[in-house]
Amino acid sequence: MTVNAVKAVVFDFGGVLIDWSPEHLYRKLIPDEAERRWFLANVCTMEWVIRQDGGQPLAEGTAELIARFPEHEPLIRAFYDRWHEMIAGVHEDTIAIVEALEAADVPIFGLTNWSAETFPYAWEHFPVLRRFHDIVVSGRVKLVKPDPAIFAAMRERIEARLPGIEPDELVFIDDNLKNAQAATALGWHGVHHTGAGSTAAALRALGLPV
């Protein structure tokens, strides 16, 4: 059985390249840690966020949540009104991996769960994103990871640039384990990102020059 060499690497953005976390904002708004964790686990949950990442308008998602939790209206409105305060910058150690791949002429792509309404801010403020050959943004295609359909959309974009590429010639890096596992289930090399060191080691094990 032959093993194909990796021909392209696909990166998630939030939590891998970009330091995004609701904690960055809500530490200012809810100083008490227990209260803050309750709010993010029960009100502005990731299940709610993913609906906006999948294409629901921010205003609509905000209104729906306020209807359910009217007593938390100011905190709910802050989520998207002050969304940019959830970004603390980039993860320089992971950017170094991108640069090493780029220097070796390994094609790089992006596959991110991100609202179509907020992604332009990231595009404007983080020039590293412009290095990617193509990017699939969930809010634009109205699909979200770990749905196999969004991986199919990504592969279609990659095939446009690398005709005939096979699943086992693709690596996908994500800080969400379920998303990495979804890629693996499709025959890709899914890498669960827990830090730049372990991710770089996983890529080197696949023969990539990082």
Short mmCIF file of C-alpha atoms in Angstrom, two decimals:
data_model
loop_
_atom_site.label_atom_id
_atom_site.label_comp_id
_atom_site.label_asym_id
_atom_site.label_seq_id
_atom_site.Cartn_x
_atom_site.Cartn_y
_atom_site.Cartn_z
CA MET A 1 0.00 0.00 0.00
CA THR A 2 1.50 3.31 -1.05
CA VAL A 3 1.15 6.47 1.02
CA ASN A 4 0.68 9.69 -0.91
CA ALA A 5 2.75 12.71 0.00
CA VAL A 6 0.87 15.68 1.42
CA LYS A 7 0.26 18.30 -1.25
CA ALA A 8 -1.71 20.97 0.65
CA VAL A 9 -2.37 22.10 4.22
CA VAL A 10 -5.69 23.56 5.39
CA PHE A 11 -5.84 25.73 8.51
CA ASP A 12 -8.66 26.67 10.81
CA PHE A 13 -8.24 30.30 11.94
CA GLY A 14 -9.81 31.05 15.34
CA GLY A 15 -7.76 29.37 18.06
CA VAL A 16 -5.09 28.24 15.59
CA LEU A 17 -3.82 31.37 13.84
CA ILE A 18 -5.92 34.06 15.50
CA ASP A 19 -6.26 34.44 19.27
CA TRP A 20 -10.06 34.65 19.45
CA SER A 21 -11.95 34.01 22.67
CA PRO A 22 -15.12 35.48 24.21
CA GLU A 23 -13.17 35.48 27.46
CA HIS A 24 -11.08 38.40 26.22
CA LEU A 25 -14.19 40.60 26.17
CA TYR A 26 -16.25 39.13 28.97
CA ARG A 27 -13.44 39.30 31.53
CA LYS A 28 -14.01 43.06 31.31
CA LEU A 29 -17.81 42.80 31.49
CA ILE A 30 -18.18 40.01 34.07
CA PRO A 31 -15.18 40.12 36.44
CA ASP A 32 -16.42 37.22 38.57
CA GLU A 33 -15.07 34.05 36.96
CA ALA A 34 -17.88 31.73 38.05
CA GLU A 35 -20.53 34.18 36.86
CA ARG A 36 -18.71 34.71 33.57
CA ARG A 37 -18.35 31.00 32.89
CA TRP A 38 -22.03 30.46 33.66
CA PHE A 39 -23.00 33.19 31.20
CA LEU A 40 -20.85 31.81 28.37
CA ALA A 41 -22.01 28.25 29.05
CA ASN A 42 -25.73 29.06 29.31
CA VAL A 43 -26.49 32.30 27.45
CA CYS A 44 -23.95 33.24 24.75
CA THR A 45 -23.07 29.61 24.10
CA MET A 46 -20.94 28.23 21.29
CA GLU A 47 -24.08 26.51 19.99
CA TRP A 48 -25.59 29.98 19.57
CA VAL A 49 -22.42 31.40 18.00
CA ILE A 50 -22.29 28.58 15.46
CA ARG A 51 -25.70 29.60 14.12
CA GLN A 52 -24.30 33.00 13.17
CA ASP A 53 -21.18 31.29 11.84
CA GLY A 54 -23.55 29.27 9.65
CA GLY A 55 -25.14 32.33 8.10
CA GLN A 56 -27.83 33.59 10.47
CA PRO A 57 -27.73 37.42 10.53
CA LEU A 58 -26.14 38.79 13.69
CA ALA A 59 -29.11 41.06 14.41
CA GLU A 60 -31.51 38.13 14.15
CA GLY A 61 -29.44 35.86 16.39
CA THR A 62 -29.04 38.65 18.94
CA ALA A 63 -32.77 39.39 18.99
CA GLU A 64 -33.63 35.72 19.46
CA LEU A 65 -31.28 35.40 22.43
CA ILE A 66 -32.53 38.60 24.06
CA ALA A 67 -36.08 37.25 23.77
CA ARG A 68 -34.96 34.19 25.75
CA PHE A 69 -32.80 36.06 28.29
CA PRO A 70 -34.12 39.65 28.48
CA GLU A 71 -32.43 40.20 31.84
CA HIS A 72 -29.04 39.81 30.08
CA GLU A 73 -29.74 42.12 27.13
CA PRO A 74 -26.71 44.46 27.58
CA LEU A 75 -24.32 41.52 27.87
CA ILE A 76 -25.87 39.76 24.86
CA ARG A 77 -25.68 42.88 22.70
CA ALA A 78 -22.03 43.29 23.63
CA PHE A 79 -21.17 39.97 21.99
CA TYR A 80 -21.35 41.28 18.45
CA ASP A 81 -21.29 45.03 19.17
CA ARG A 82 -17.84 44.57 20.75
CA TRP A 83 -16.88 41.39 18.92
CA HIS A 84 -13.48 42.76 17.86
CA GLU A 85 -12.48 42.90 21.54
CA MET A 86 -12.55 39.09 21.57
CA ILE A 87 -9.48 39.06 19.31
CA ALA A 88 -6.20 39.51 21.16
CA GLY A 89 -3.98 39.20 18.08
CA VAL A 90 -2.35 36.29 16.27
CA HIS A 91 -0.53 33.19 17.50
CA GLU A 92 2.96 33.98 16.26
CA ASP A 93 4.22 30.43 16.76
CA THR A 94 1.55 29.08 14.41
CA ILE A 95 2.18 31.90 11.95
CA ALA A 96 5.76 30.58 11.83
CA ILE A 97 4.39 27.23 10.60
CA VAL A 98 2.47 29.02 7.85
CA GLU A 99 5.64 30.85 6.85
CA ALA A 100 7.69 27.64 6.75
CA LEU A 101 5.12 25.95 4.50
CA GLU A 102 4.93 29.02 2.30
CA ALA A 103 8.72 29.13 1.99
CA ALA A 104 8.67 25.49 0.87
CA ASP A 105 5.95 26.23 -1.72
CA VAL A 106 3.39 24.04 0.05
CA PRO A 107 -0.08 25.38 -0.89
CA ILE A 108 -2.04 26.61 2.14
CA PHE A 109 -5.80 27.06 2.44
CA GLY A 110 -8.24 28.23 5.12
CA LEU A 111 -11.42 26.58 6.40
CA THR A 112 -13.07 28.56 9.17
CA ASN A 113 -16.33 28.70 11.08
CA TRP A 114 -16.80 32.47 11.00
CA SER A 115 -19.73 34.84 10.49
CA ALA A 116 -19.78 36.46 7.07
CA GLU A 117 -20.50 39.77 8.83
CA THR A 118 -17.44 39.71 11.08
CA PHE A 119 -14.90 38.03 8.81
CA PRO A 120 -14.11 41.27 6.91
CA TYR A 121 -12.66 42.68 10.15
CA ALA A 122 -10.22 39.76 10.36
CA TRP A 123 -9.35 40.08 6.68
CA GLU A 124 -8.59 43.77 7.11
CA HIS A 125 -6.59 43.49 10.33
CA PHE A 126 -4.62 40.28 9.81
CA PRO A 127 -2.62 40.36 6.56
CA VAL A 128 -1.49 36.75 7.10
CA LEU A 129 -4.91 35.66 5.82
CA ARG A 130 -4.06 37.04 2.39
CA ARG A 131 -1.29 34.48 2.05
CA PHE A 132 -3.80 31.67 1.69
CA HIS A 133 -4.57 30.34 -1.80
CA ASP A 134 -8.28 30.22 -0.97
CA ILE A 135 -10.50 30.41 2.12
CA VAL A 136 -13.89 28.84 2.82
CA VAL A 137 -15.80 30.95 5.36
CA SER A 138 -18.75 29.10 6.88
CA GLY A 139 -21.01 32.14 7.02
CA ARG A 140 -20.57 32.70 3.30
CA VAL A 141 -21.27 29.12 2.22
CA LYS A 142 -23.86 28.60 5.00
CA LEU A 143 -22.26 25.37 6.14
CA VAL A 144 -20.32 24.76 9.35
CA LYS A 145 -17.70 22.30 10.52
CA PRO A 146 -17.87 19.41 11.26
CA ASP A 147 -20.47 18.96 8.48
CA PRO A 148 -18.81 16.87 5.72
CA ALA A 149 -20.41 19.24 3.19
CA ILE A 150 -18.13 22.12 4.17
CA PHE A 151 -15.09 19.89 3.75
CA ALA A 152 -16.41 18.97 0.31
CA ALA A 153 -16.69 22.67 -0.51
CA MET A 154 -13.09 23.17 0.62
CA ARG A 155 -11.86 20.23 -1.40
CA GLU A 156 -13.63 21.56 -4.48
CA ARG A 157 -11.77 24.86 -4.09
CA ILE A 158 -8.47 23.03 -3.64
CA GLU A 159 -9.08 20.81 -6.67
CA ALA A 160 -9.56 23.92 -8.78
CA ARG A 161 -5.91 24.73 -8.05
CA LEU A 162 -4.55 21.20 -7.60
CA PRO A 163 -6.52 18.95 -10.00
CA GLY A 164 -6.78 15.31 -9.00
CA ILE A 165 -5.70 15.80 -5.39
CA GLU A 166 -6.67 12.89 -3.13
CA PRO A 167 -8.03 13.15 0.42
CA ASP A 168 -4.88 11.58 1.90
CA GLU A 169 -2.84 14.33 0.25
CA LEU A 170 -4.56 16.92 2.46
CA VAL A 171 -3.88 17.97 6.04
CA PHE A 172 -6.44 19.85 8.12
CA ILE A 173 -5.49 21.62 11.37
CA ASP A 174 -8.16 22.66 13.90
CA ASP A 175 -8.23 23.35 17.63
CA ASN A 176 -11.66 21.70 17.82
CA LEU A 177 -11.15 17.95 18.14
CA LYS A 178 -14.48 17.09 16.49
CA ASN A 179 -13.53 19.09 13.42
CA ALA A 180 -10.14 17.39 13.15
CA GLN A 181 -11.82 14.01 13.55
CA ALA A 182 -14.34 14.90 10.83
CA ALA A 183 -11.48 15.55 8.42
CA THR A 184 -9.84 12.24 9.36
CA ALA A 185 -13.12 10.42 8.75
CA LEU A 186 -13.10 11.83 5.20
CA GLY A 187 -9.63 10.45 4.56
CA TRP A 188 -7.71 13.67 5.24
CA HIS A 189 -4.94 13.90 7.83
CA GLY A 190 -6.77 15.63 10.68
CA VAL A 191 -4.49 17.35 13.19
CA HIS A 192 -5.95 18.43 16.53
CA HIS A 193 -4.14 21.68 17.33
CA THR A 194 -3.29 22.01 21.02
CA GLY A 195 -0.18 24.08 20.44
CA ALA A 196 2.28 25.01 17.72
CA GLY A 197 4.88 22.53 18.93
CA SER A 198 2.66 19.46 18.68
CA THR A 199 1.18 20.63 15.38
CA ALA A 200 4.61 21.18 13.86
CA ALA A 201 5.65 17.71 15.04
CA ALA A 202 2.54 16.18 13.43
CA LEU A 203 3.31 17.95 10.16
CA ARG A 204 6.94 16.83 10.22
CA ALA A 205 5.74 13.25 10.75
CA LEU A 206 3.80 13.66 7.50
CA GLY A 207 6.95 14.74 5.71
CA LEU A 208 6.30 18.49 5.69
CA PRO A 209 9.22 20.92 6.10
CA VAL A 210 8.25 22.83 9.26
#
